[in-house]
Every structure is written in C-alpha cells, then in structure tokens.
Coordinates of C-alpha atoms in Angstrom, one line a residue:
Chain A
X1 CA 0.0 0.0 0.0
X2 CA 2.0 3.0 -1.2
X3 CA 1.0 6.4 0.2
X4 CA 1.8 9.9 -0.7
X5 CA 1.9 12.8 1.7
X6 CA 1.6 16.4 0.6
X7 CA 4.0 18.5 2.6
X8 CA 3.9 22.3 2.9
X9 CA 6.7 24.2 4.5
X10 CA 5.4 27.1 6.6
X11 CA 6.7 29.6 9.2
X12 CA 6.9 28.1 12.7
X13 CA 3.6 28.9 14.4
X14 CA 5.5 30.9 17.0
X15 CA 7.2 33.0 14.3
X16 CA 6.7 36.7 14.2
X17 CA 5.3 37.8 10.8
X18 CA 6.5 41.2 9.6
X19 CA 5.0 42.9 6.6
X20 CA 7.3 45.2 4.7
X21 CA 6.1 47.1 1.6
X22 CA 3.1 44.9 1.1
X23 CA 5.1 41.7 1.3
X24 CA 5.9 39.2 4.1
X25 CA 9.5 39.7 5.3
X26 CA 11.1 36.3 5.5
X27 CA 14.0 37.6 7.7
X28 CA 14.4 35.6 10.9
X29 CA 11.6 33.2 10.1
X30 CA 12.1 29.6 11.2
X31 CA 10.5 27.2 8.7
X32 CA 8.8 23.9 9.5
X33 CA 6.5 21.3 8.1
X34 CA 2.9 22.6 8.5
X35 CA 1.6 21.0 11.7
X36 CA -1.4 19.3 10.1
X37 CA 0.9 17.8 7.4
X38 CA 3.0 16.3 10.2
X39 CA -0.2 14.5 11.4
X40 CA -0.8 13.3 7.8
X41 CA 2.8 12.0 7.5
X42 CA 2.4 10.2 10.8
X43 CA -0.7 8.5 9.6
X44 CA 1.0 7.4 6.4
X45 CA 3.9 5.9 8.4
X46 CA 1.3 4.0 10.5
X47 CA -0.4 2.6 7.4
X48 CA 3.0 1.4 6.2
X49 CA 3.8 -0.2 9.5
X50 CA 0.6 -2.1 9.3
X51 CA 0.3 -2.9 5.6
X52 CA 3.7 -2.4 4.1
X53 CA 4.5 -0.3 1.1
X54 CA 6.3 3.0 0.9
X55 CA 5.7 6.5 2.1
X56 CA 6.5 9.3 -0.3
X57 CA 6.6 12.9 0.8
X58 CA 6.2 15.6 -1.8
X59 CA 6.7 19.3 -1.5
X60 CA 6.4 22.2 -4.0
X61 CA 8.5 25.3 -3.8
X62 CA 12.1 26.6 -4.1
X63 CA 15.2 24.8 -2.8
X64 CA 14.4 25.8 0.8
X65 CA 11.5 23.2 1.0
X66 CA 14.1 20.5 0.9
X67 CA 14.5 21.1 4.6
X68 CA 10.9 20.0 5.2
X69 CA 11.5 16.9 3.1
X70 CA 14.6 16.1 5.2
X71 CA 12.4 16.4 8.3
X72 CA 9.9 14.0 6.6
X73 CA 12.8 11.5 6.0
X74 CA 13.7 11.8 9.7
X75 CA 10.2 10.9 10.7
X76 CA 10.1 7.9 8.5
X77 CA 9.3 8.8 4.8
X78 CA 11.0 6.5 2.3
X79 CA 11.0 8.7 -0.7
X80 CA 11.0 12.5 -1.1
X81 CA 10.0 14.5 -4.2
X82 CA 10.8 18.1 -4.5
X83 CA 8.8 19.9 -7.2
X84 CA 10.8 23.0 -8.0
X85 CA 8.8 25.9 -9.3
X86 CA 9.7 29.5 -10.1
X87 CA 7.8 32.2 -8.3
X88 CA 6.3 29.9 -5.6
X89 CA 3.4 31.7 -3.9
X90 CA 1.9 30.0 -0.8
X91 CA -1.6 31.1 -1.7
X92 CA -1.5 29.7 -5.2
X93 CA -3.5 26.5 -4.5
X94 CA -4.2 25.7 -8.1
X95 CA -0.6 26.1 -9.2
X96 CA 0.6 23.9 -6.3
X97 CA -2.0 21.2 -7.0
X98 CA -1.1 21.2 -10.8
X99 CA 2.6 20.9 -9.9
X100 CA 1.8 17.9 -7.7
X101 CA -0.5 16.3 -10.3
X102 CA 2.1 16.4 -13.0
X103 CA 4.9 15.2 -10.7
X104 CA 3.0 12.1 -9.7
X105 CA 1.6 11.2 -13.2
X106 CA 1.7 7.5 -13.6
X107 CA 2.6 6.7 -10.0
X108 CA 0.5 4.2 -8.0
X109 CA -0.5 5.7 -4.7
X110 CA -3.5 4.2 -3.0
X111 CA -3.8 6.8 -0.2
X112 CA -2.9 10.4 -0.5
X113 CA -2.7 12.3 2.8
X114 CA -2.4 16.0 3.5
X115 CA -3.1 18.3 6.4
X116 CA -6.6 19.8 6.5
X117 CA -5.1 23.2 5.7
X118 CA -1.7 24.8 5.5
X119 CA -0.8 26.8 8.6
X120 CA 0.2 29.8 6.3
X121 CA -2.7 30.3 3.9
X122 CA -5.3 28.4 6.0
X123 CA -7.0 27.6 2.7
X124 CA -7.2 23.8 2.6
X125 CA -7.8 23.8 -1.2
X126 CA -4.9 21.8 -2.7
X127 CA -6.3 18.3 -1.8
X128 CA -9.7 19.2 -3.4
X129 CA -8.1 20.6 -6.6
X130 CA -5.8 17.6 -6.9
X131 CA -8.8 15.3 -6.3
X132 CA -10.9 17.0 -8.9
X133 CA -8.1 17.0 -11.4
X134 CA -7.4 13.3 -10.9
X135 CA -11.0 12.1 -10.3
X136 CA -10.2 10.9 -6.8
X137 CA -12.5 11.1 -3.8
X138 CA -11.6 13.6 -1.1
X139 CA -12.6 13.1 2.5
X140 CA -11.7 15.9 4.9
X141 CA -11.0 16.4 8.6
X142 CA -10.2 12.8 9.3
X143 CA -10.1 11.7 13.0
X144 CA -9.7 8.0 12.2
X145 CA -8.5 6.2 9.1
X146 CA -8.7 2.5 8.2
X147 CA -7.5 1.2 4.9
X148 CA -8.2 -2.2 3.3
X149 CA -7.2 -3.6 -0.1
X150 CA -9.9 -1.9 -2.0
X151 CA -11.4 0.8 0.2
X152 CA -10.8 3.3 3.0
X153 CA -13.1 3.9 6.0
X154 CA -12.7 7.4 7.5
X155 CA -14.3 8.9 10.5
X156 CA -14.2 12.6 10.2
X157 CA -15.3 15.8 11.9
X158 CA -18.4 17.0 10.0
X159 CA -21.0 19.8 10.2
X160 CA -22.8 19.2 13.5
X161 CA -21.2 16.0 14.4
X162 CA -19.0 13.1 13.3
X163 CA -19.4 11.3 10.0
X164 CA -18.1 8.0 8.8
X165 CA -17.2 7.8 5.1
X166 CA -16.4 4.9 2.8
X167 CA -14.3 5.7 -0.2
X168 CA -12.8 3.9 -3.1
X169 CA -9.0 3.9 -3.7
X170 CA -7.1 6.0 -4.6
X171 CA -8.4 8.4 -2.0
X172 CA -7.3 11.8 -0.7
X173 CA -7.7 12.2 3.1
X174 CA -7.0 15.4 5.0
X175 CA -5.8 15.1 8.6
X176 CA -7.5 16.9 11.4
X177 CA -6.0 17.5 14.8
X178 CA -6.5 14.5 17.0
X179 CA -6.0 11.9 14.2
X180 CA -2.8 10.9 15.9
X181 CA 0.2 12.2 17.8
X182 CA 3.1 12.7 15.4
X183 CA 6.3 10.9 16.6
X184 CA 9.5 12.7 17.3
X185 CA 12.2 11.7 14.8
X186 CA 14.8 9.3 16.3
X187 CA 18.5 10.4 16.3
X188 CA 19.2 7.5 13.8
X189 CA 16.4 8.9 11.6
X190 CA 17.8 12.4 11.7
X191 CA 21.3 11.1 10.8
X192 CA 20.0 9.0 8.0
X193 CA 17.8 11.8 6.6
X194 CA 20.8 13.8 5.7
X195 CA 22.2 11.2 3.3
X196 CA 19.0 10.1 1.5
X197 CA 18.6 11.5 -2.0
X198 CA 15.7 13.8 -2.8
X199 CA 14.1 13.3 -6.1
X200 CA 14.0 16.5 -8.0
X201 CA 11.4 17.6 -10.6
X202 CA 10.5 20.9 -12.1
X203 CA 7.1 22.3 -13.0
X204 CA 6.2 25.4 -14.8
X205 CA 3.1 26.7 -13.2
X206 CA 3.4 30.4 -14.1
X207 CA 0.5 30.0 -16.6
X208 CA -1.6 28.1 -14.0
X209 CA -2.0 30.6 -11.2
X210 CA -5.6 31.8 -10.9
X211 CA -5.1 34.3 -8.1
X212 CA -3.7 37.8 -8.0
X213 CA -2.1 38.8 -4.7
X214 CA -2.7 42.5 -4.2
X215 CA -0.6 42.8 -1.1
X216 CA -0.2 41.9 2.6
X217 CA -0.9 44.1 5.5
X218 CA -0.2 43.8 9.2
X219 CA -3.4 43.1 11.3
X220 CA -5.2 46.2 12.3
X221 CA -4.5 47.2 15.9
X222 CA -7.4 46.4 18.2
X223 CA -8.9 49.5 19.8
X224 CA -7.4 49.9 23.3
X225 CA -9.3 48.1 26.0
X226 CA -9.4 48.7 29.6
X227 CA -8.9 46.8 32.8
X228 CA -12.0 46.9 35.0
X229 CA -11.2 48.0 38.5
X230 CA -13.1 47.3 41.7
X231 CA -12.6 46.6 45.4
X232 CA -13.4 42.9 45.0
X233 CA -14.4 40.4 42.3
X234 CA -18.2 41.1 42.8
X235 CA -17.7 44.8 42.2
X236 CA -15.7 44.1 39.0
X237 CA -18.4 41.7 37.8
X238 CA -21.0 44.4 38.3
X239 CA -18.9 46.9 36.5
X240 CA -18.4 44.5 33.6
X241 CA -22.1 43.8 33.2
X242 CA -22.8 47.6 33.2
X243 CA -20.1 48.1 30.5
X244 CA -21.5 45.3 28.3
X245 CA -25.0 46.8 28.6
X246 CA -24.3 50.5 28.5
X247 CA -21.1 51.0 26.6
X248 CA -21.0 48.4 23.9
X249 CA -24.7 47.3 24.3
X250 CA -24.2 43.7 23.5
X251 CA -26.5 42.2 26.1
Chain B
X1 CA -23.9 43.9 -13.3
X2 CA -22.4 40.4 -12.6
X3 CA -24.8 37.5 -12.1
X4 CA -24.4 36.2 -8.6
X5 CA -25.2 32.8 -7.1
X6 CA -25.2 32.6 -3.3
X7 CA -24.8 29.1 -1.9
X8 CA -26.9 28.5 1.3
X9 CA -27.2 25.7 3.8
X10 CA -30.2 24.1 5.2
X11 CA -30.8 21.1 7.4
X12 CA -34.2 19.5 8.3
X13 CA -35.9 22.6 6.9
X14 CA -33.9 24.9 9.2
X15 CA -32.0 27.6 7.3
X16 CA -28.4 28.1 8.6
X17 CA -27.4 31.7 9.4
X18 CA -24.7 31.4 6.7
X19 CA -27.3 31.3 4.0
X20 CA -28.6 34.7 5.0
X21 CA -25.0 36.0 5.0
X22 CA -24.1 34.8 1.5
X23 CA -27.4 36.0 0.0
X24 CA -27.0 39.4 1.7
X25 CA -23.4 39.8 0.5
X26 CA -24.5 38.8 -3.0
X27 CA -27.3 41.4 -2.9
X28 CA -24.9 44.0 -1.7
X29 CA -22.3 43.3 -4.5
X30 CA -24.5 42.6 -7.4
X31 CA -27.9 44.2 -7.1
X32 CA -29.5 40.9 -8.1
X33 CA -28.8 37.5 -6.6
X34 CA -30.0 34.0 -7.0
X35 CA -29.5 31.3 -4.3
X36 CA -29.0 27.5 -4.2
X37 CA -30.1 25.5 -1.2
X38 CA -29.4 21.8 -1.1
X39 CA -30.3 19.7 1.9
X40 CA -33.1 18.1 3.8
X41 CA -36.3 20.2 3.6
X42 CA -34.6 22.7 1.3
X43 CA -37.9 24.3 -0.1
X44 CA -38.7 25.5 3.5
X45 CA -35.9 28.1 3.1
X46 CA -37.0 29.7 -0.1
X47 CA -39.4 32.3 1.4
X48 CA -36.8 33.3 4.0
X49 CA -34.0 33.8 1.5
X50 CA -36.4 36.0 -0.6
X51 CA -36.4 38.3 2.4
X52 CA -32.7 38.9 1.9
X53 CA -33.1 39.5 -1.8
X54 CA -32.9 36.1 -3.5
X55 CA -34.8 35.9 -6.8
X56 CA -34.5 32.4 -8.1
X57 CA -33.7 29.8 -5.4
X58 CA -32.6 26.4 -6.7
X59 CA -33.6 23.7 -4.2
X60 CA -32.7 20.1 -4.1
X61 CA -32.9 17.3 -1.5
X62 CA -29.6 15.7 -0.5
X63 CA -29.5 13.3 2.4
X64 CA -27.0 12.3 3.6
X65 CA -24.7 15.1 2.7
X66 CA -22.3 14.3 -0.2
X67 CA -19.6 16.8 -1.2
X68 CA -19.1 15.3 -4.7
X69 CA -22.8 15.4 -5.6
X70 CA -23.3 18.8 -4.0
X71 CA -20.4 20.3 -5.9
X72 CA -21.6 18.8 -9.2
X73 CA -25.1 20.2 -8.7
X74 CA -23.8 23.7 -8.1
X75 CA -21.4 23.3 -11.1
X76 CA -24.4 22.2 -13.3
X77 CA -26.4 25.3 -12.3
X78 CA -23.5 27.6 -12.9
X79 CA -22.8 26.1 -16.3
X80 CA -26.4 26.0 -17.5
X81 CA -27.5 29.4 -16.1
X82 CA -24.2 31.3 -16.4
X83 CA -23.1 32.9 -13.2
X84 CA -20.2 35.2 -12.8
X85 CA -19.7 35.0 -9.1
X86 CA -20.4 32.2 -6.7
X87 CA -20.4 33.0 -3.0
X88 CA -20.2 30.3 -0.3
X89 CA -19.9 30.3 3.4
X90 CA -16.5 29.3 4.7
X91 CA -18.2 26.6 6.8
X92 CA -17.6 22.9 6.9
X93 CA -19.6 22.4 3.7
X94 CA -18.2 25.5 2.0
X95 CA -14.7 24.3 2.6
X96 CA -15.7 20.9 1.3
X97 CA -17.2 22.0 -2.0
X98 CA -15.7 25.4 -3.0
X99 CA -12.4 24.2 -4.5
X100 CA -14.2 21.2 -6.1
X101 CA -16.6 23.6 -7.8
X102 CA -13.9 26.0 -8.8
X103 CA -11.7 23.3 -10.3
X104 CA -14.6 21.7 -12.2
X105 CA -15.2 25.2 -13.7
X106 CA -11.5 25.6 -14.4
X107 CA -11.2 28.6 -12.2
X108 CA -9.8 29.5 -8.9
X109 CA -11.2 30.1 -5.4
X110 CA -10.5 32.8 -2.8
X111 CA -11.6 31.9 0.6
X112 CA -12.4 33.0 4.2
X113 CA -13.1 36.6 3.3
X114 CA -13.5 38.9 6.3
X115 CA -14.1 41.8 3.8
X116 CA -15.4 41.7 0.3
X117 CA -16.0 44.3 -2.3
X118 CA -16.5 44.6 -6.1
X119 CA -13.9 46.5 -8.2
X120 CA -15.4 46.7 -11.7
X121 CA -16.5 43.2 -12.3
X122 CA -13.8 41.6 -10.1
X123 CA -14.3 40.5 -6.5
X124 CA -11.7 41.7 -4.1
X125 CA -11.3 40.1 -0.7
X126 CA -9.3 40.5 2.5
X127 CA -8.5 37.5 4.5
X128 CA -6.3 36.6 7.5
X129 CA -3.2 34.5 6.9
X130 CA -0.5 33.1 9.3
X131 CA -3.1 32.6 12.0
X132 CA -4.2 36.2 11.8
X133 CA -0.7 37.6 12.1
X134 CA -1.2 39.2 8.7
X135 CA -3.9 40.0 6.2
X136 CA -3.8 39.6 2.4
X137 CA -5.9 41.3 -0.3
X138 CA -6.7 39.0 -3.2
X139 CA -8.5 38.8 -6.5
X140 CA -9.0 36.0 -9.0
X141 CA -7.7 36.3 -12.5
X142 CA -10.2 33.8 -13.8
X143 CA -13.9 33.5 -14.2
X144 CA -16.3 32.6 -12.8
X145 CA -15.2 33.9 -9.5
X146 CA -15.6 31.5 -6.5
X147 CA -15.3 33.0 -3.1
X148 CA -16.0 31.8 0.5
X149 CA -16.9 34.3 3.2
X150 CA -16.1 33.9 6.9
X151 CA -19.3 33.0 8.9
X152 CA -20.6 35.7 11.3
X153 CA -18.3 38.4 9.8
X154 CA -20.6 39.9 7.3
X155 CA -23.8 41.8 7.9
X156 CA -27.2 40.4 7.1
X157 CA -29.5 42.8 5.3
X158 CA -33.2 42.8 4.3
X159 CA -34.3 43.2 0.7
X160 CA -37.2 42.0 -1.3
X161 CA -36.5 39.2 -3.8
X162 CA -38.8 37.2 -6.0
X163 CA -38.2 34.0 -4.2
X164 CA -39.0 31.7 -7.1
X165 CA -38.3 28.1 -6.3
X166 CA -36.7 25.9 -9.0
X167 CA -36.2 22.3 -8.1
X168 CA -33.0 20.5 -9.2
X169 CA -32.0 16.9 -8.8
X170 CA -28.9 16.0 -6.9
X171 CA -27.5 12.5 -7.6
X172 CA -25.0 11.0 -5.3
X173 CA -25.2 7.5 -6.8
X174 CA -21.9 7.7 -8.6
X175 CA -20.0 9.4 -5.7
X176 CA -16.6 7.7 -4.9
X177 CA -16.9 8.6 -1.2
X178 CA -20.1 8.2 0.7
X179 CA -21.3 8.9 4.2
X180 CA -22.3 5.6 5.8
X181 CA -22.9 6.8 9.4
X182 CA -23.5 10.1 11.1
X183 CA -23.4 10.9 14.8
X184 CA -24.8 14.3 15.9
X185 CA -22.7 16.2 18.4
X186 CA -22.8 19.6 20.1
X187 CA -26.3 19.3 21.8
X188 CA -28.9 22.0 21.7
X189 CA -26.7 25.1 22.1
X190 CA -26.3 27.5 19.2
X191 CA -23.5 26.3 16.8
X192 CA -20.2 28.0 17.7
X193 CA -19.6 29.5 14.3
X194 CA -23.1 31.1 14.3
X195 CA -23.1 32.4 17.9
X196 CA -23.3 36.1 18.6
X197 CA -21.7 35.5 22.0
X198 CA -19.2 32.8 22.8
X199 CA -18.0 31.9 26.3
X200 CA -14.8 30.0 26.3
X201 CA -12.8 28.2 29.1
X202 CA -9.0 27.8 29.3
X203 CA -6.6 25.9 31.6
X204 CA -7.5 28.4 34.4
X205 CA -10.6 26.4 35.1
X206 CA -8.3 23.7 36.6
X207 CA -10.4 20.6 35.9
X208 CA -13.4 19.1 34.2
X209 CA -15.5 19.5 37.3
X210 CA -15.4 23.3 36.7
X211 CA -16.4 23.3 33.0
X212 CA -20.1 23.6 33.9
X213 CA -19.2 27.1 35.2
X214 CA -18.4 28.0 31.5
X215 CA -21.6 26.3 30.3
X216 CA -23.8 28.0 32.9
X217 CA -22.4 31.4 32.0
X218 CA -23.0 30.6 28.3
X219 CA -26.6 29.4 28.9
X220 CA -27.5 32.6 30.7
X221 CA -26.4 34.6 27.7
X222 CA -27.8 32.2 25.1
X223 CA -24.2 31.8 24.0
X224 CA -22.0 29.1 22.4
X225 CA -19.5 27.2 24.5
X226 CA -15.9 27.0 23.5
X227 CA -12.5 25.9 24.9
X228 CA -8.8 26.1 24.3
X229 CA -6.7 23.3 23.0
X230 CA -5.2 22.7 26.5
X231 CA -8.7 22.0 27.9
X232 CA -9.6 19.7 25.0
X233 CA -6.3 17.8 25.2
X234 CA -6.8 17.3 28.9
X235 CA -10.2 15.8 28.1
X236 CA -12.2 18.3 30.1
X237 CA -14.7 18.8 27.3
X238 CA -15.5 17.5 23.9
X239 CA -12.9 18.4 21.2
X240 CA -15.7 19.8 18.9
X241 CA -15.6 22.9 21.2
X242 CA -12.0 23.7 20.5
X243 CA -11.3 27.2 19.2
X244 CA -8.0 28.1 17.7
X245 CA -5.6 27.2 14.9
X246 CA -6.3 23.5 15.1
X247 CA -10.0 23.9 15.9
X248 CA -12.8 26.3 15.0
X249 CA -12.6 29.9 13.9
X250 CA -15.3 32.0 15.4
X251 CA -16.2 35.7 14.9
X252 CA -18.9 36.5 17.5
X253 CA -19.9 40.0 18.5
X254 CA -18.7 39.2 22.1
X255 CA -16.1 36.6 23.1
X256 CA -15.7 36.0 26.8
X257 CA -12.4 34.3 27.6
X258 CA -12.4 32.7 31.0
X259 CA -9.1 31.5 32.4
X260 CA -7.5 31.7 29.0
X261 CA -3.9 33.1 28.7
X262 CA -4.2 33.9 25.0
X263 CA -1.6 31.7 23.2
X264 CA -1.2 32.7 19.5
X265 CA -2.8 29.5 18.4
X266 CA -5.9 30.3 20.4
X267 CA -6.0 33.9 19.1
X268 CA -6.0 32.6 15.6
X269 CA -9.4 31.2 16.2
X270 CA -11.1 34.2 17.9
X271 CA -9.0 37.2 16.9
X272 CA -11.8 38.5 14.6
X273 CA -14.3 38.7 17.4
X274 CA -15.8 42.2 17.7
X275 CA -15.5 42.6 21.4
X276 CA -13.4 40.5 23.8
X277 CA -13.7 40.1 27.6
X278 CA -10.9 38.4 29.4
X279 CA -11.1 37.1 33.0
X280 CA -7.7 35.9 34.2
X281 CA -5.7 36.3 37.4
X282 CA -2.4 36.8 35.6
X283 CA -2.1 40.5 34.7
X284 CA 0.6 39.7 32.2
X285 CA -1.6 37.2 30.2
X286 CA -1.4 38.1 26.5
X287 CA -5.2 37.9 26.2
X288 CA -5.4 41.3 28.0
X289 CA -3.6 42.9 25.0
X290 CA -6.6 42.2 22.8
X291 CA -9.3 42.5 25.4
X292 CA -12.0 45.2 25.2
X293 CA -12.6 44.7 28.9
X294 CA -10.3 42.8 31.3
X295 CA -10.8 41.6 34.8
X296 CA -7.6 40.7 36.6
X297 CA -8.9 38.3 39.3
X298 CA -9.5 34.7 40.2
X299 CA -12.1 33.4 37.9
X300 CA -13.7 31.4 40.7
X301 CA -14.3 34.6 42.5
X302 CA -15.5 36.5 39.5
X303 CA -17.8 34.1 37.6
X304 CA -20.4 33.4 40.4
X305 CA -21.2 37.1 41.0
X306 CA -21.0 37.6 37.3
X307 CA -23.8 35.0 36.8
X308 CA -25.9 36.8 39.5
X309 CA -25.4 40.2 37.9
X310 CA -26.4 38.8 34.5
X311 CA -29.5 37.1 35.9
X312 CA -30.5 40.4 37.5
X313 CA -29.7 42.5 34.4
X314 CA -31.4 40.1 32.0
X315 CA -34.3 39.3 34.3
X316 CA -33.6 35.6 34.2

C-alpha cells in the first residue's frame, strides 16, 4: 500500500510575521512542516507499519523546502520528491496542485494524505483541486483512518457531528488535529535523513495561477481596551455587566 | 452587473445563518442575486431567502450530505444558467465543496473573506493569513469567481427578492466517497460559528468539574461554548468545542475568555471577534492585549457574582 503525503513548508507557528512594503519579510523566520501535514505524515507511516509499502513525501517550492523533506525523512518517509517551481506563492493553491498532479503522473499511490489546511494560507484547497483534477474522492478532517485492499473507511469531523465515510481507492484524506500524535524523529532517523537522496522535478506553473495577490498588511491594531477595577471580584463583575449593557450594548 | 449565485445551507428545513449572509453579501455586491439550497427540507428556506433579496432559489434534496454530488449540482447550475460570481460560506460544507466547484469550472477560489467588495467586475477580498498575524488582499484572475466568506463576519440585510423556487436533482449514486454513518454532536446550544456570543474556558478552570461554570455562564447569555486546546487535550470537554488554529474559527460579537492566557494558536481562532472580555488572574496574560474589557482576578471569585449580575440584568 503506497502512500503519498503532501508536505507544505510554513513559518513556525511561534514565528513573528512582519509585513514590509506589502510583502511578508522572511528575515528571521524559522520554517517547519505545516503541523497538520505532520499528522498526515504520521498516519502514512502507521499505514506502512501495518500494511507495508512505501511513504513518499512531496513538497512544492524553491530549494528551501528540501529542509521540510529532510524532516519527513527523519520521521520515516522512504521517498521524497521536490517539485521545484519558479515564483512559488503559498496562496496559489491551483498552481501547487497542478505541480503535484504532473509530478505524480503514472505513479501508483492508493492513499494520499495531507493536512486539512496549510498553517500559512489556512486555505485547505490543494487536496480538493488535486482530487478533482485526478477524479479521486476527497474526505476531509479525518479523525480515524482504516485502509483495506480496496477501500478506506474514514471517521471525520463534519458539520454538526461526526461522519463515517467509505471511499474507493485511490483516496485523498485530509488530517485533522487528534487523528494521531506525530512521533519525534529518532537520532538515527535524523542522521540517515541527511544522506537520503531527494528526487527533484520541475514544473512550470506560471500560466496556471488563478489568483492575484494585491498585497499583505499587518493586522489592524485592536482598539485599546481597559482593565475593570473594583474593590473585589463582585464589584468588578457588576462593572463588567454595566459596561456590556451601556457602553457596547451587546447584552 | 455580474450574475451572482449565493450558496446557502439548510438542514431539516432549518436555514443556517450562513445562508442569509451569502445572500446578503451577494445582494450588496450585485444588485441581483439567486441562491441555491441543497439539503433536507430545502424548499422551506425559499421564502426566507427571498427576504434577503434572493430571486430564483434552486432547491434540491440531498441526504445524507455528499460533497461530490453537492459540488456537481452547483457546477451544473452555474454552467447552464451562467453565473459570474459564486459566494459560499467558509463553513464545513463551503470548505468541502468550494475548491471542487472552482476546479470543475477551471477557475480559482479565494476563501475565508473577512471583507469583500467589487472593483469593476472583479471581487476583491481581504483574508487573514498566518493565524491572523497578517492579512492579504486577493483577487481572482479567472472567471467565474468562486469565493467563500467567513461566517458571522458579514452583515445580514433585508431586501425583497422574487423567491421563485426551481427544483433541481442531486444525484450521489456515482460518488466515490459516501457517508455511511452520522453521529450528531454539540447538543442543543447555538453552533459556535453562528453564535453572537461565545463563552470559552481555558486551563485556568483547573479541571473538568469546573467546566459547567463556563456552560452556565453561556446558557445565561444564550451563547455558544468553546474551549482552548489545553482544555480539550486534557479531556475536560468535547474536542468539537476547540477554538483556535487546530480547531474552529469564530467571529462572534462578544467573546468571553475565562481562564485563557491567549496563546497565539488560540487567538488565531477568535481574533476577529468584535469585542473580547478576558477574565484571568495573571495580569501579564497576552489575552489582555486584545481584550476590550479585562478583569484581573481569580475566575472562581468572578464568575459566580457575574452570573448573579447577569441574571438580574437580563431578568432571568
């Protein structure tokens, strides 16, 4: 059972994001595998441990994304594919999906896993675009995955509850928080990851992009708030209710 | 004027708030808007959407929900009737079908708009990225334009529409993924993403035995109940209540954070709330930096009198 994991490299969630001249300044940013993709990778490794096969990690971007692929090796990926593109733009879901689709043409993956959304764009579009281009089913927000020879059963978070899906293979599954707890790479894994070859491919997606990025902005400053004073907790509670009723009139 | 299709949501004949939002936004952008409602008891929502300006409302029964069939039904309507702009809620369903629809129409999708406007015939949106640490302004280069809007972040407006129902068929028989079981969760409270007020508990509540404090406060206000990742991971409440980067994004008018320090991952899920109240005994907690009103005190001392004050003020 060969699996493919879509890996996106994103700024560490603790990273400070600075906007300079309408662009994101990359100075000082520490990059990492998007946290949901790490959960997807862990699930692929578990499928391999149970049913055999290989785990392939694929990432689209400039040469820097090879770091994310090395981390994927360290966790347990067998094969890594770097799809090198010019003018990578993290919001260009269609271009990224097209690059992946062309890179995996002819390969035989039964399960394709990805995080439910990238921690940069928060879009969650690439799995659907890839699925629609390839004619593969997409099941999102997985909390539990079971794969047999000819189908996958997925329990996922759905509108108003929890849904169980059955899907034919190949299937694209997006990982939700809580699907598993990603392992820490072993020292041996980290050492070995440095020597493994990364397969390199190129894709020209310049004609594929469907979005126009007009510019980034820092978040607007929230209007200054105030600390409610009072002699004791009860007095503060009373003052708060008064403020909610009379100042901002929300209750 | 562009031809606009607003995608709504309905379940058991009950219209979701998001339906009113997409129709209102469509009316505001385009002057004329049609809507599509797929779900159990869909025709019950037609008259209501007409009050927000919908002219034709395409209705179809689909039960259980199926993303492939749903997307195909919308694509068929767009292709046969010719729409320029398709507006969906950035809800669970909207996330599940928007990129499928866009790709089938060989166009792109821009999602989770917190602001939306029309420049010429092009939709321009603003959306948060990097967990709300920056915003980006986006347009699509291709047509039709598919866009999702953040629930609870756009005003609902009244306008008279024709409200003409047109029934369409939704066929899930050839879908490659099918729902075989559904278990409802979340109980009787207002859904978090639709709630005007959300009361949320953090690690400061100390244990599961104190989570009812949060629920009681919420019930007094008719509010939704949320929690931080720490509370969910500790098993003090159901994970469907988690607000933050790895949970739900909410945009209520009022967000009451009880015993929440305000980690960046949590702020990513509630930073677009209009007003924020923080109750925390640590004066240095980051949540106070974004709070409209802050109470620096022990939550166990504050919440009981707060409940009494609210009961008195609201006459409950």
